[in-house]
mmCIF file of C-alpha atoms in Angstrom:
data_model
loop_
_atom_site.group_PDB
_atom_site.id
_atom_site.type_symbol
_atom_site.label_atom_id
_atom_site.label_comp_id
_atom_site.label_asym_id
_atom_site.label_seq_id
_atom_site.Cartn_x
_atom_site.Cartn_y
_atom_site.Cartn_z
ATOM 1 C CA MET A 1372 0.486 0.413 -0.091
ATOM 2 C CA HIS A 1373 1.931 3.364 -1.113
ATOM 3 C CA ALA A 1374 2.273 5.592 2.064
ATOM 4 C CA LEU A 1375 -0.485 7.945 1.291
ATOM 5 C CA ASP A 1376 -2.947 5.593 0.828
ATOM 6 C CA LYS A 1377 -2.056 4.081 4.556
ATOM 7 C CA TRP A 1378 -2.387 7.814 5.632
ATOM 8 C CA ILE A 1379 -6.062 8.035 4.022
ATOM 9 C CA LYS A 1380 -7.287 4.962 5.750
ATOM 10 C CA GLU A 1381 -5.659 5.979 9.078
ATOM 11 C CA ASN A 1382 -7.068 8.975 8.906
ATOM 12 C CA SER A 1383 -10.547 7.910 7.806
ATOM 13 C CA SER A 1384 -10.558 9.992 4.818
ATOM 14 C CA ASN A 1385 -11.112 9.783 0.807
ATOM 15 C CA ARG A 1386 -8.606 10.602 -1.848
ATOM 16 C CA LYS A 1387 -11.596 13.122 -3.154
ATOM 17 C CA LYS A 1388 -11.318 14.671 -0.057
ATOM 18 C CA LEU A 1389 -7.523 14.651 -0.139
ATOM 19 C CA ALA A 1390 -7.599 16.086 -3.494
ATOM 20 C CA LYS A 1391 -9.929 18.820 -3.007
ATOM 21 C CA THR A 1392 -7.460 20.052 0.149
ATOM 22 C CA LEU A 1393 -4.171 20.246 -1.661
ATOM 23 C CA ASN A 1394 -6.309 21.289 -4.617
ATOM 24 C CA ILE A 1395 -5.559 19.280 -7.678
ATOM 25 C CA SER A 1396 -8.543 16.809 -8.917
ATOM 26 C CA ALA A 1397 -8.909 13.501 -7.727
ATOM 27 C CA ALA A 1398 -7.330 11.744 -11.142
ATOM 28 C CA SER A 1399 -4.523 13.879 -10.592
ATOM 29 C CA LEU A 1400 -4.051 12.971 -7.475
ATOM 30 C CA SER A 1401 -4.810 8.953 -8.755
ATOM 31 C CA ARG A 1402 -1.828 9.757 -11.011
ATOM 32 C CA TYR A 1403 0.759 10.298 -8.715
ATOM 33 C CA LEU A 1404 -0.137 7.627 -6.890
ATOM 34 C CA THR A 1405 0.368 4.719 -9.406
ATOM 35 C CA GLY A 1406 3.834 7.010 -10.345
ATOM 36 C CA ASP A 1407 2.558 7.935 -13.574
ATOM 37 C CA ARG A 1408 3.006 11.713 -12.652
ATOM 38 C CA ILE A 1409 5.269 12.917 -10.658
ATOM 39 C CA PRO A 1410 4.093 15.886 -8.211
ATOM 40 C CA LYS A 1411 5.216 19.520 -8.190
ATOM 41 C CA GLN A 1412 7.218 21.061 -5.291
ATOM 42 C CA SER A 1413 4.423 22.980 -4.328
ATOM 43 C CA ILE A 1414 1.905 19.731 -4.150
ATOM 44 C CA MET A 1415 4.391 18.178 -2.386
ATOM 45 C CA GLN A 1416 5.040 20.373 0.205
ATOM 46 C CA LYS A 1417 0.964 20.532 0.680
ATOM 47 C CA ILE A 1418 0.890 16.673 1.217
ATOM 48 C CA ILE A 1419 3.831 16.894 3.705
ATOM 49 C CA THR A 1420 2.108 19.750 5.721
ATOM 50 C CA VAL A 1421 -1.198 17.995 5.353
ATOM 51 C CA THR A 1422 -0.035 14.333 6.401
ATOM 52 C CA GLU A 1423 2.109 16.407 9.154
ATOM 53 C CA GLY A 1424 4.998 14.661 7.516
ATOM 54 C CA ASN A 1425 4.723 11.184 7.847
ATOM 55 C CA VAL A 1426 4.125 11.549 4.171
ATOM 56 C CA ASN A 1427 6.924 13.134 2.108
ATOM 57 C CA PRO A 1428 9.780 11.993 -0.728
ATOM 58 C CA SER A 1429 10.845 9.210 1.505
ATOM 59 C CA ASN A 1430 8.370 6.640 1.405
ATOM 60 C CA PHE A 1431 6.019 8.861 -1.323
ATOM 61 C CA TYR A 1432 7.832 6.813 -3.874
ATOM 62 C CA THR A 1433 8.564 3.476 -1.998
ATOM 63 C CA ILE A 1434 6.086 1.308 -3.921
ATOM 64 C CA LYS A 1435 7.460 3.323 -7.741
ATOM 65 C CA ARG A 1436 10.711 2.225 -7.078
ATOM 66 C CA ILE A 1437 10.595 -1.509 -6.022
ATOM 67 C CA ASN A 1438 9.143 -1.361 -9.477
ATOM 68 C CA ILE A 1439 11.754 -0.279 -11.131
ATOM 69 C CA ILE A 1440 14.313 -2.559 -9.898
ATOM 70 C CA ASN A 1441 12.027 -5.458 -9.636
ATOM 71 C CA THR A 1442 12.027 -5.041 -13.709
ATOM 72 C CA ASN A 1443 15.208 -3.646 -14.348
ATOM 73 C CA LYS A 1444 16.861 -5.735 -16.918
ATOM 74 C CA TYR A 1445 21.080 -5.319 -16.215
ATOM 75 C CA LYS A 1446 22.296 -8.414 -15.975
ATOM 76 C CA GLN A 1447 26.157 -7.688 -15.016
ATOM 77 C CA LYS A 1448 27.788 -7.764 -11.649
ATOM 78 C CA HIS A 1449 29.573 -4.931 -12.419
ATOM 79 C CA LEU A 1450 30.202 -1.820 -14.936
ATOM 80 C CA LEU A 1451 33.492 -2.827 -16.197
ATOM 81 C CA GLY A 1452 33.010 -0.854 -19.364
ATOM 82 C CA ILE A 1453 30.068 -0.069 -21.838
ATOM 83 C CA GLU A 1454 31.596 -2.327 -24.533
ATOM 84 C CA GLY A 1455 29.681 -5.294 -24.007
ATOM 85 C CA LEU A 1456 25.741 -4.327 -22.779
ATOM 86 C CA GLU A 1457 23.127 -4.589 -24.394
ATOM 87 C CA PRO A 1458 20.915 -1.736 -25.448
ATOM 88 C CA THR A 1459 18.391 -3.144 -22.742
ATOM 89 C CA GLU A 1460 20.599 -2.910 -19.615
ATOM 90 C CA ILE A 1461 21.749 0.711 -20.682
ATOM 91 C CA THR A 1462 18.339 1.483 -21.178
ATOM 92 C CA SER A 1463 17.510 0.522 -18.045
ATOM 93 C CA LEU A 1464 20.112 2.944 -15.922
ATOM 94 C CA LEU A 1465 19.245 5.665 -18.339
ATOM 95 C CA ASP A 1466 15.496 5.591 -16.740
ATOM 96 C CA ARG A 1467 16.181 4.893 -13.649
ATOM 97 C CA ALA A 1468 18.626 7.634 -13.290
ATOM 98 C CA ASP A 1469 15.692 9.877 -15.565
ATOM 99 C CA ASP A 1470 13.353 9.050 -12.518
ATOM 100 C CA ILE A 1471 16.063 9.914 -9.987
ATOM 101 C CA ILE A 1472 16.089 13.359 -11.206
ATOM 102 C CA LYS A 1473 12.753 14.167 -10.731
ATOM 103 C CA GLU A 1474 12.787 13.433 -7.328
ATOM 104 C CA ASN A 1475 15.639 15.028 -6.533
ATOM 105 C CA ARG A 1476 13.969 18.050 -8.193
ATOM 106 C CA ILE A 1477 11.400 18.084 -5.615
ATOM 107 C CA GLU A 1478 13.715 17.264 -2.549
ATOM 108 C CA PRO A 1479 17.164 15.137 -2.692
ATOM 109 C CA LEU A 1480 16.529 11.601 -2.089
ATOM 110 C CA ILE A 1481 17.908 9.468 1.150
ATOM 111 C CA ASN A 1482 16.736 6.137 0.647
ATOM 112 C CA HIS A 1483 17.624 4.669 3.317
ATOM 113 C CA LYS A 1484 17.064 1.052 2.485
ATOM 114 C CA TYR A 1485 20.732 1.174 1.597
ATOM 115 C CA LYS A 1486 21.503 1.975 4.912
ATOM 116 C CA GLY A 1487 24.797 -0.304 6.396
ATOM 117 C CA ARG A 1488 25.702 -0.619 2.455
ATOM 118 C CA THR A 1489 29.610 0.540 2.023
ATOM 119 C CA LEU A 1490 30.849 2.094 -1.287
ATOM 120 C CA VAL A 1491 34.759 2.351 -1.392
ATOM 121 C CA ASN A 1492 36.546 5.345 -3.487
ATOM 122 C CA LEU A 1493 39.894 3.497 -4.963
ATOM 123 C CA PHE A 1494 41.026 6.682 -7.390
ATOM 124 C CA PHE A 1495 44.701 6.565 -7.917
ATOM 125 C CA GLU A 1496 44.238 9.506 -9.952
ATOM 126 C CA ASP A 1497 42.964 12.867 -9.532
ATOM 127 C CA SER A 1498 39.410 13.542 -9.705
ATOM 128 C CA THR A 1499 37.116 16.414 -8.258
ATOM 129 C CA ARG A 1500 33.867 15.608 -10.225
ATOM 130 C CA THR A 1501 33.419 11.933 -10.914
ATOM 131 C CA LYS A 1502 34.940 10.806 -7.436
ATOM 132 C CA THR A 1503 32.966 13.815 -5.500
ATOM 133 C CA SER A 1504 29.939 12.845 -7.775
ATOM 134 C CA PHE A 1505 30.253 9.101 -6.327
ATOM 135 C CA GLU A 1506 30.055 10.294 -3.118
ATOM 136 C CA LEU A 1507 27.237 12.055 -3.133
ATOM 137 C CA ALA A 1508 25.696 9.459 -5.149
ATOM 138 C CA ALA A 1509 26.248 6.981 -2.488
ATOM 139 C CA ASN A 1510 25.196 9.432 0.295
ATOM 140 C CA ARG A 1511 21.904 10.431 -1.306
ATOM 141 C CA LEU A 1512 21.247 6.111 -0.593
ATOM 142 C CA GLY A 1513 22.071 6.282 2.778
ATOM 143 C CA MET A 1514 25.241 4.362 2.051
ATOM 144 C CA ASP A 1515 28.172 4.809 4.391
ATOM 145 C CA VAL A 1516 31.495 6.258 1.801
ATOM 146 C CA ILE A 1517 35.379 5.539 2.769
ATOM 147 C CA ASN A 1518 37.259 7.521 0.488
ATOM 148 C CA MET A 1519 40.738 5.667 0.395
ATOM 149 C CA GLN A 1520 43.882 8.146 0.625
ATOM 150 C CA ILE A 1521 46.064 6.925 -1.897
ATOM 151 C CA GLU A 1522 48.851 9.195 -0.828
ATOM 152 C CA THR A 1523 48.982 7.583 3.019
ATOM 153 C CA SER A 1524 47.663 4.293 2.372
ATOM 154 C CA SER A 1525 50.125 1.316 2.470
ATOM 155 C CA ILE A 1526 50.333 0.863 -1.322
ATOM 156 C CA ARG A 1527 52.443 4.184 -0.985
ATOM 157 C CA LYS A 1528 54.735 2.162 1.148
ATOM 158 C CA GLY A 1529 54.759 -1.177 -0.848
ATOM 159 C CA GLU A 1530 51.718 -2.763 -0.799
ATOM 160 C CA SER A 1531 50.390 -4.154 -4.340
ATOM 161 C CA LEU A 1532 46.606 -2.971 -5.780
ATOM 162 C CA LEU A 1533 46.288 -6.641 -5.062
ATOM 163 C CA ASP A 1534 47.167 -6.770 -1.579
ATOM 164 C CA THR A 1535 44.973 -4.073 -1.375
ATOM 165 C CA ALA A 1536 42.006 -5.145 -3.163
ATOM 166 C CA MET A 1537 41.939 -8.249 -0.585
ATOM 167 C CA THR A 1538 42.401 -5.940 2.654
ATOM 168 C CA LEU A 1539 39.569 -3.871 1.237
ATOM 169 C CA ASN A 1540 38.049 -6.951 0.235
ATOM 170 C CA ALA A 1541 37.998 -8.646 3.861
ATOM 171 C CA MET A 1542 35.919 -5.752 4.949
ATOM 172 C CA LYS A 1543 33.048 -6.889 3.146
ATOM 173 C CA PRO A 1544 32.238 -3.319 0.685
ATOM 174 C CA ASP A 1545 29.693 -3.564 -1.294
ATOM 175 C CA ILE A 1546 30.769 -1.698 -3.983
ATOM 176 C CA LEU A 1547 34.275 -0.635 -5.420
ATOM 177 C CA VAL A 1548 34.767 1.966 -7.633
ATOM 178 C CA ILE A 1549 38.230 2.473 -8.606
ATOM 179 C CA ARG A 1550 40.141 4.726 -11.159
ATOM 180 C CA HIS A 1551 43.293 4.171 -12.252
ATOM 181 C CA SER A 1552 45.704 4.528 -14.965
ATOM 182 C CA LEU A 1553 46.622 1.416 -15.911
ATOM 183 C CA SER A 1554 43.951 0.402 -18.423
ATOM 184 C CA GLY A 1555 42.685 -3.301 -17.422
ATOM 185 C CA THR A 1556 43.154 -2.595 -13.549
ATOM 186 C CA PRO A 1557 39.587 -2.677 -12.452
ATOM 187 C CA HIS A 1558 38.850 -5.800 -14.055
ATOM 188 C CA LEU A 1559 41.641 -7.281 -12.558
ATOM 189 C CA LEU A 1560 40.068 -6.091 -8.842
ATOM 190 C CA ALA A 1561 36.664 -8.091 -10.235
ATOM 191 C CA ASN A 1562 37.920 -11.359 -10.611
ATOM 192 C CA LYS A 1563 39.763 -11.568 -6.793
ATOM 193 C CA ILE A 1564 36.843 -9.886 -4.545
ATOM 194 C CA ASN A 1565 33.119 -10.180 -4.110
ATOM 195 C CA CYS A 1566 31.519 -6.851 -4.151
ATOM 196 C CA ALA A 1567 30.613 -5.181 -7.317
ATOM 197 C CA VAL A 1568 33.029 -2.859 -9.071
ATOM 198 C CA ILE A 1569 32.477 0.080 -11.021
ATOM 199 C CA ASN A 1570 35.063 1.463 -13.506
ATOM 200 C CA ALA A 1571 35.490 4.803 -13.288
ATOM 201 C CA GLY A 1572 38.191 5.578 -15.732
ATOM 202 C CA ASP A 1573 41.608 2.999 -15.998
ATOM 203 C CA GLY A 1574 44.185 3.956 -18.227
ATOM 204 C CA LEU A 1575 43.126 4.727 -22.051
ATOM 205 C CA HIS A 1576 40.881 1.956 -21.984
ATOM 206 C CA GLU A 1577 36.544 3.264 -20.683
ATOM 207 C CA HIS A 1578 35.505 5.093 -18.532
ATOM 208 C CA PRO A 1579 31.267 4.093 -18.217
ATOM 209 C CA THR A 1580 29.619 6.576 -15.801
ATOM 210 C CA GLN A 1581 31.045 9.093 -17.770
ATOM 211 C CA ALA A 1582 29.239 8.111 -21.163
ATOM 212 C CA LEU A 1583 26.102 7.582 -19.062
ATOM 213 C CA LEU A 1584 25.664 10.186 -18.366
ATOM 214 C CA ASP A 1585 26.545 12.236 -22.050
ATOM 215 C CA ALA A 1586 23.750 9.862 -23.178
ATOM 216 C CA LEU A 1587 21.694 11.104 -20.943
ATOM 217 C CA ALA A 1588 21.871 14.553 -21.581
ATOM 218 C CA ILE A 1589 21.415 13.778 -25.048
ATOM 219 C CA ARG A 1590 18.205 11.787 -24.548
ATOM 220 C CA ARG A 1591 16.708 14.479 -22.353
ATOM 221 C CA ARG A 1592 17.241 17.198 -24.299
ATOM 222 C CA LYS A 1593 16.858 15.625 -28.226
ATOM 223 C CA ASN A 1594 14.049 12.739 -26.932
ATOM 224 C CA LYS A 1595 15.777 10.048 -28.295
ATOM 225 C CA ILE A 1596 19.892 9.197 -29.372
ATOM 226 C CA GLN A 1597 18.958 6.168 -32.108
ATOM 227 C CA GLY A 1598 19.033 8.434 -35.194
ATOM 228 C CA LEU A 1599 21.190 11.390 -34.323
ATOM 229 C CA THR A 1600 24.483 12.507 -35.553
ATOM 230 C CA VAL A 1601 26.939 13.206 -32.901
ATOM 231 C CA ALA A 1602 30.866 14.380 -33.358
ATOM 232 C CA ILE A 1603 33.628 14.004 -30.990
ATOM 233 C CA CYS A 1604 36.313 16.315 -31.859
ATOM 234 C CA GLY A 1605 39.485 16.583 -30.264
ATOM 235 C CA ASP A 1606 42.274 13.891 -28.645
ATOM 236 C CA ILE A 1607 40.443 10.922 -29.523
ATOM 237 C CA ALA A 1608 43.461 9.195 -28.941
ATOM 238 C CA HIS A 1609 44.244 9.136 -25.166
ATOM 239 C CA SER A 1610 40.728 9.251 -24.312
ATOM 240 C CA ARG A 1611 38.511 6.796 -22.349
ATOM 241 C CA VAL A 1612 36.036 9.075 -22.810
ATOM 242 C CA ALA A 1613 35.767 8.990 -26.373
ATOM 243 C CA ARG A 1614 36.060 5.020 -26.870
ATOM 244 C CA SER A 1615 33.275 4.267 -23.839
ATOM 245 C CA ASN A 1616 31.092 7.289 -25.568
ATOM 246 C CA ILE A 1617 31.426 5.603 -29.144
ATOM 247 C CA LYS A 1618 30.898 2.640 -28.033
ATOM 248 C CA LEU A 1619 27.220 3.295 -26.188
ATOM 249 C CA LEU A 1620 26.271 5.218 -29.133
ATOM 250 C CA ILE A 1621 26.270 3.249 -31.921
ATOM 251 C CA THR A 1622 25.080 0.608 -30.133
ATOM 252 C CA MET A 1623 21.869 2.455 -29.112
ATOM 253 C CA GLY A 1624 21.571 3.701 -32.757
ATOM 254 C CA ALA A 1625 23.189 6.807 -33.020
ATOM 255 C CA LYS A 1626 25.826 7.985 -35.890
ATOM 256 C CA VAL A 1627 29.346 8.646 -34.675
ATOM 257 C CA LYS A 1628 31.856 10.981 -36.022
ATOM 258 C CA VAL A 1629 35.213 11.522 -34.794
ATOM 259 C CA ILE A 1630 37.313 14.444 -35.859
ATOM 260 C CA ALA A 1631 40.930 15.339 -34.833
ATOM 261 C CA PRO A 1632 44.700 15.502 -36.262
ATOM 262 C CA THR A 1633 46.310 12.619 -37.316
ATOM 263 C CA THR A 1634 48.374 13.146 -34.416
ATOM 264 C CA LEU A 1635 45.520 12.070 -32.434
ATOM 265 C CA MET A 1636 43.674 9.698 -33.730
ATOM 266 C CA PRO A 1637 44.124 6.383 -32.617
ATOM 267 C CA GLN A 1638 43.466 3.133 -34.968
ATOM 268 C CA GLY A 1639 40.926 1.274 -35.354
ATOM 269 C CA LEU A 1640 37.913 3.188 -34.323
ATOM 270 C CA ASP A 1641 36.263 2.132 -37.556
ATOM 271 C CA LYS A 1642 36.002 -1.114 -36.323
ATOM 272 C CA TYR A 1643 32.915 -0.283 -33.986
ATOM 273 C CA GLY A 1644 31.449 1.628 -37.017
ATOM 274 C CA ALA A 1645 32.478 5.646 -36.217
ATOM 275 C CA LYS A 1646 33.673 8.221 -39.378
ATOM 276 C CA ILE A 1647 37.307 9.303 -39.245
ATOM 277 C CA PHE A 1648 37.582 12.789 -40.415
ATOM 278 C CA THR A 1649 40.663 14.932 -39.571
ATOM 279 C CA ASN A 1650 38.818 18.309 -41.071
ATOM 280 C CA MET A 1651 36.409 20.568 -39.047
ATOM 281 C CA LYS A 1652 33.878 21.641 -41.769
ATOM 282 C CA GLU A 1653 33.287 18.346 -43.347
ATOM 283 C CA GLY A 1654 33.351 16.251 -39.476
ATOM 284 C CA LEU A 1655 30.530 18.878 -38.334
ATOM 285 C CA LYS A 1656 28.121 18.504 -41.086
ATOM 286 C CA ASP A 1657 24.930 17.388 -40.023
ATOM 287 C CA ALA A 1658 25.891 17.103 -36.640
ATOM 288 C CA ASP A 1659 23.265 16.885 -34.332
ATOM 289 C CA ILE A 1660 25.507 16.581 -30.898
ATOM 290 C CA VAL A 1661 29.226 18.117 -30.991
ATOM 291 C CA MET A 1662 30.779 16.586 -27.934
ATOM 292 C CA ILE A 1663 34.790 18.166 -27.285
ATOM 293 C CA LEU A 1664 37.502 17.004 -25.271
ATOM 294 C CA ARG A 1665 40.151 17.942 -23.691
ATOM 295 C CA LEU A 1666 43.284 17.351 -24.231
ATOM 296 C CA GLN A 1667 45.300 14.953 -21.992
ATOM 297 C CA HIS A 1668 48.606 16.588 -21.838
ATOM 298 C CA GLU A 1669 48.790 13.914 -18.608
ATOM 299 C CA ARG A 1670 48.533 11.076 -21.089
ATOM 300 C CA MET A 1671 50.718 12.531 -23.765
ATOM 301 C CA GLN A 1672 54.539 10.969 -24.261
ATOM 302 C CA GLY A 1673 55.901 14.082 -26.888
ATOM 303 C CA SER A 1674 54.348 16.538 -28.966
ATOM 304 C CA TYR A 1675 51.087 16.197 -30.579
ATOM 305 C CA ILE A 1676 50.474 19.797 -31.772
ATOM 306 C CA PRO A 1677 52.395 22.014 -32.185
ATOM 307 C CA SER A 1678 51.180 25.071 -29.730
ATOM 308 C CA ALA A 1679 47.373 25.306 -28.447
ATOM 309 C CA LYS A 1680 46.939 28.145 -30.338
ATOM 310 C CA GLU A 1681 47.404 26.229 -33.442
ATOM 311 C CA TYR A 1682 45.411 23.554 -32.431
ATOM 312 C CA PHE A 1683 42.254 25.973 -31.281
ATOM 313 C CA LYS A 1684 42.518 27.705 -34.570
ATOM 314 C CA PHE A 1685 42.342 24.304 -36.862
ATOM 315 C CA TYR A 1686 40.403 22.268 -33.717
ATOM 316 C CA GLY A 1687 39.128 24.714 -31.198
ATOM 317 C CA LEU A 1688 35.255 24.820 -31.246
ATOM 318 C CA ASP A 1689 33.606 28.343 -31.814
ATOM 319 C CA ARG A 1690 30.602 29.964 -33.423
ATOM 320 C CA ASN A 1691 32.016 30.003 -37.082
ATOM 321 C CA LYS A 1692 32.816 26.151 -36.862
ATOM 322 C CA LEU A 1693 29.219 25.534 -34.835
ATOM 323 C CA SER A 1694 27.647 26.792 -37.917
ATOM 324 C CA PHE A 1695 28.974 23.967 -40.054
ATOM 325 C CA ALA A 1696 26.622 21.539 -37.758
ATOM 326 C CA LYS A 1697 22.561 21.409 -37.823
ATOM 327 C CA LYS A 1698 21.806 24.735 -37.077
ATOM 328 C CA ASN A 1699 20.245 23.410 -33.306
ATOM 329 C CA ALA A 1700 22.930 21.262 -32.820
ATOM 330 C CA LEU A 1701 24.214 20.930 -29.061
ATOM 331 C CA VAL A 1702 27.392 21.089 -27.341
ATOM 332 C CA MET A 1703 28.774 18.832 -24.634
ATOM 333 C CA HIS A 1704 32.012 19.172 -22.809
ATOM 334 C CA PRO A 1705 33.058 16.147 -20.042
ATOM 335 C CA GLY A 1706 35.516 18.589 -17.917
ATOM 336 C CA PRO A 1707 37.359 20.305 -16.721
ATOM 337 C CA ILE A 1708 37.492 23.051 -19.746
ATOM 338 C CA ASN A 1709 40.279 24.735 -21.557
ATOM 339 C CA ARG A 1710 39.155 27.488 -22.625
ATOM 340 C CA GLY A 1711 40.167 29.366 -25.592
ATOM 341 C CA VAL A 1712 42.539 25.224 -26.574
ATOM 342 C CA GLU A 1713 39.453 23.084 -27.228
ATOM 343 C CA ILE A 1714 36.033 25.443 -26.769
ATOM 344 C CA ASP A 1715 35.662 29.682 -27.200
ATOM 345 C CA SER A 1716 35.204 30.866 -23.416
ATOM 346 C CA GLU A 1717 32.401 32.494 -24.900
ATOM 347 C CA LEU A 1718 29.938 29.738 -26.349
ATOM 348 C CA ALA A 1719 30.644 27.482 -23.644
ATOM 349 C CA ASP A 1720 29.224 29.961 -21.488
ATOM 350 C CA ASP A 1721 26.246 29.724 -23.754
ATOM 351 C CA ILE A 1722 23.645 27.963 -21.517
ATOM 352 C CA ASN A 1723 21.018 27.817 -24.579
ATOM 353 C CA ARG A 1724 23.848 25.724 -26.835
ATOM 354 C CA THR A 1725 25.550 23.787 -24.512
ATOM 355 C CA LEU A 1726 24.780 20.870 -21.980
ATOM 356 C CA ILE A 1727 27.705 21.462 -19.878
ATOM 357 C CA LEU A 1728 25.914 22.248 -17.069
ATOM 358 C CA GLU A 1729 23.477 19.816 -17.475
ATOM 359 C CA GLN A 1730 26.453 17.051 -17.673
ATOM 360 C CA VAL A 1731 27.786 17.581 -14.245
ATOM 361 C CA GLU A 1732 23.661 17.449 -12.533
ATOM 362 C CA LEU A 1733 23.006 14.568 -14.157
ATOM 363 C CA GLY A 1734 26.089 12.529 -13.197
ATOM 364 C CA VAL A 1735 24.298 12.296 -9.643
ATOM 365 C CA ALA A 1736 21.435 10.509 -10.925
ATOM 366 C CA ILE A 1737 23.485 8.147 -13.112
ATOM 367 C CA ARG A 1738 25.895 7.164 -10.358
ATOM 368 C CA MET A 1739 22.581 6.565 -7.825
ATOM 369 C CA SER A 1740 20.979 4.276 -11.171
ATOM 370 C CA VAL A 1741 24.415 2.240 -11.823
ATOM 371 C CA ILE A 1742 24.506 1.555 -7.823
ATOM 372 C CA GLU A 1743 20.944 0.703 -7.457
ATOM 373 C CA HIS A 1744 21.327 -1.587 -9.852
ATOM 374 C CA LEU A 1745 24.488 -3.363 -9.011
ATOM 375 C CA ILE A 1746 22.893 -3.126 -5.352
ATOM 376 C CA ASN A 1747 19.912 -4.849 -6.030
ATOM 377 C CA ASN A 1748 21.924 -7.716 -8.418
ATOM 378 C CA LEU A 1749 24.551 -8.688 -5.473
ATOM 379 C CA ASP A 1750 21.649 -8.676 -3.074
ATOM 380 C CA ASN A 1751 19.457 -11.287 -5.940
ATOM 381 C CA LYS A 1752 21.778 -13.748 -6.721
ATOM 382 C CA LYS A 1753 22.796 -13.874 -2.017
ATOM 383 C CA TYR A 1754 18.336 -14.733 -2.515
ATOM 384 C CA ASP A 1755 19.680 -17.456 -4.971
ATOM 385 C CA ILE A 1756 22.217 -18.431 -3.214
ATOM 386 C CA LYS A 1757 20.157 -19.034 0.007
ATOM 387 C CA ASN A 1758 17.183 -21.102 -1.845
ATOM 388 C CA GLU A 1759 19.755 -23.443 -3.471
ATOM 389 C CA LYS A 1760 20.738 -24.628 0.050
#
């Protein structure tokens, strides 16, 4: 029984009477209770006031949340990359994130269902956005968060990564989020520990949650992914964000173009179905989305571009180059932005043409969705093992 229906019953009222008190129609109230519509903040506040806080966002969405988790189609124990995921699995992650966004815009949700569960952040590379996003996502789900301080950990004293993993495993966390400079590190740990592992970026390989939040941003603004043309421009060679986005977008039916100078264009992208360009005008033609990538100086060994000024002249996005794309094309950037190198500062700040701020907001929601799916799968596995016994 929905928390609000329970309150109505306990207070000898009925839906029609409550709807009148809230100044909405009985039909609207019924749609709120079935999850077909989300109450506006003003209506939710009235519900909280009328019920004296007994009904609030924490329990208002309980029924809807359970239905979503019971029907999720994500079958993996971990999230190690986009490669290998089915369209239905990606859609399940995006759909749940969409619902979380609606809930959080009414009131940030603290789901005490996950109280006592633990997420460990293990970041071997500097990160502000991703690490903070995972921490906030876990906190909103009521989880305990452990941020491993690599600079003061036993790893700095000579302990191997596997020894650290086994130590963490003994603490019985539910989720391990790892970022590492070596490709394949999350896969290695996933084979050694019992908890779910989330890849927060490994070497030049993948960054799956960034691709998921980018896809969510595109879908929310364009109402679809299939059939769109997305141009990814910049340092493709050193970008794990590019690799994850190419795989996801093509899996979901989009056309992908990659644009970069030859020195920043890796081999083999065409095997995924991406079309390769070295000229911005040709590459941006017919693009619905223009995704700009940061120059990954920290991963470069040697000189890949003559100078930042020269790079911006030919590959930096400004309004003139953006005019090569469709008239309503939108601009994305995973951040942090190097203004005047990858993108013109004035264009980067144009909220009518860019999705940059939306990408930051959606990061928490998509990571909450990933965590929920993985914990649900862990619980289902434990339940199956228990029944087998």
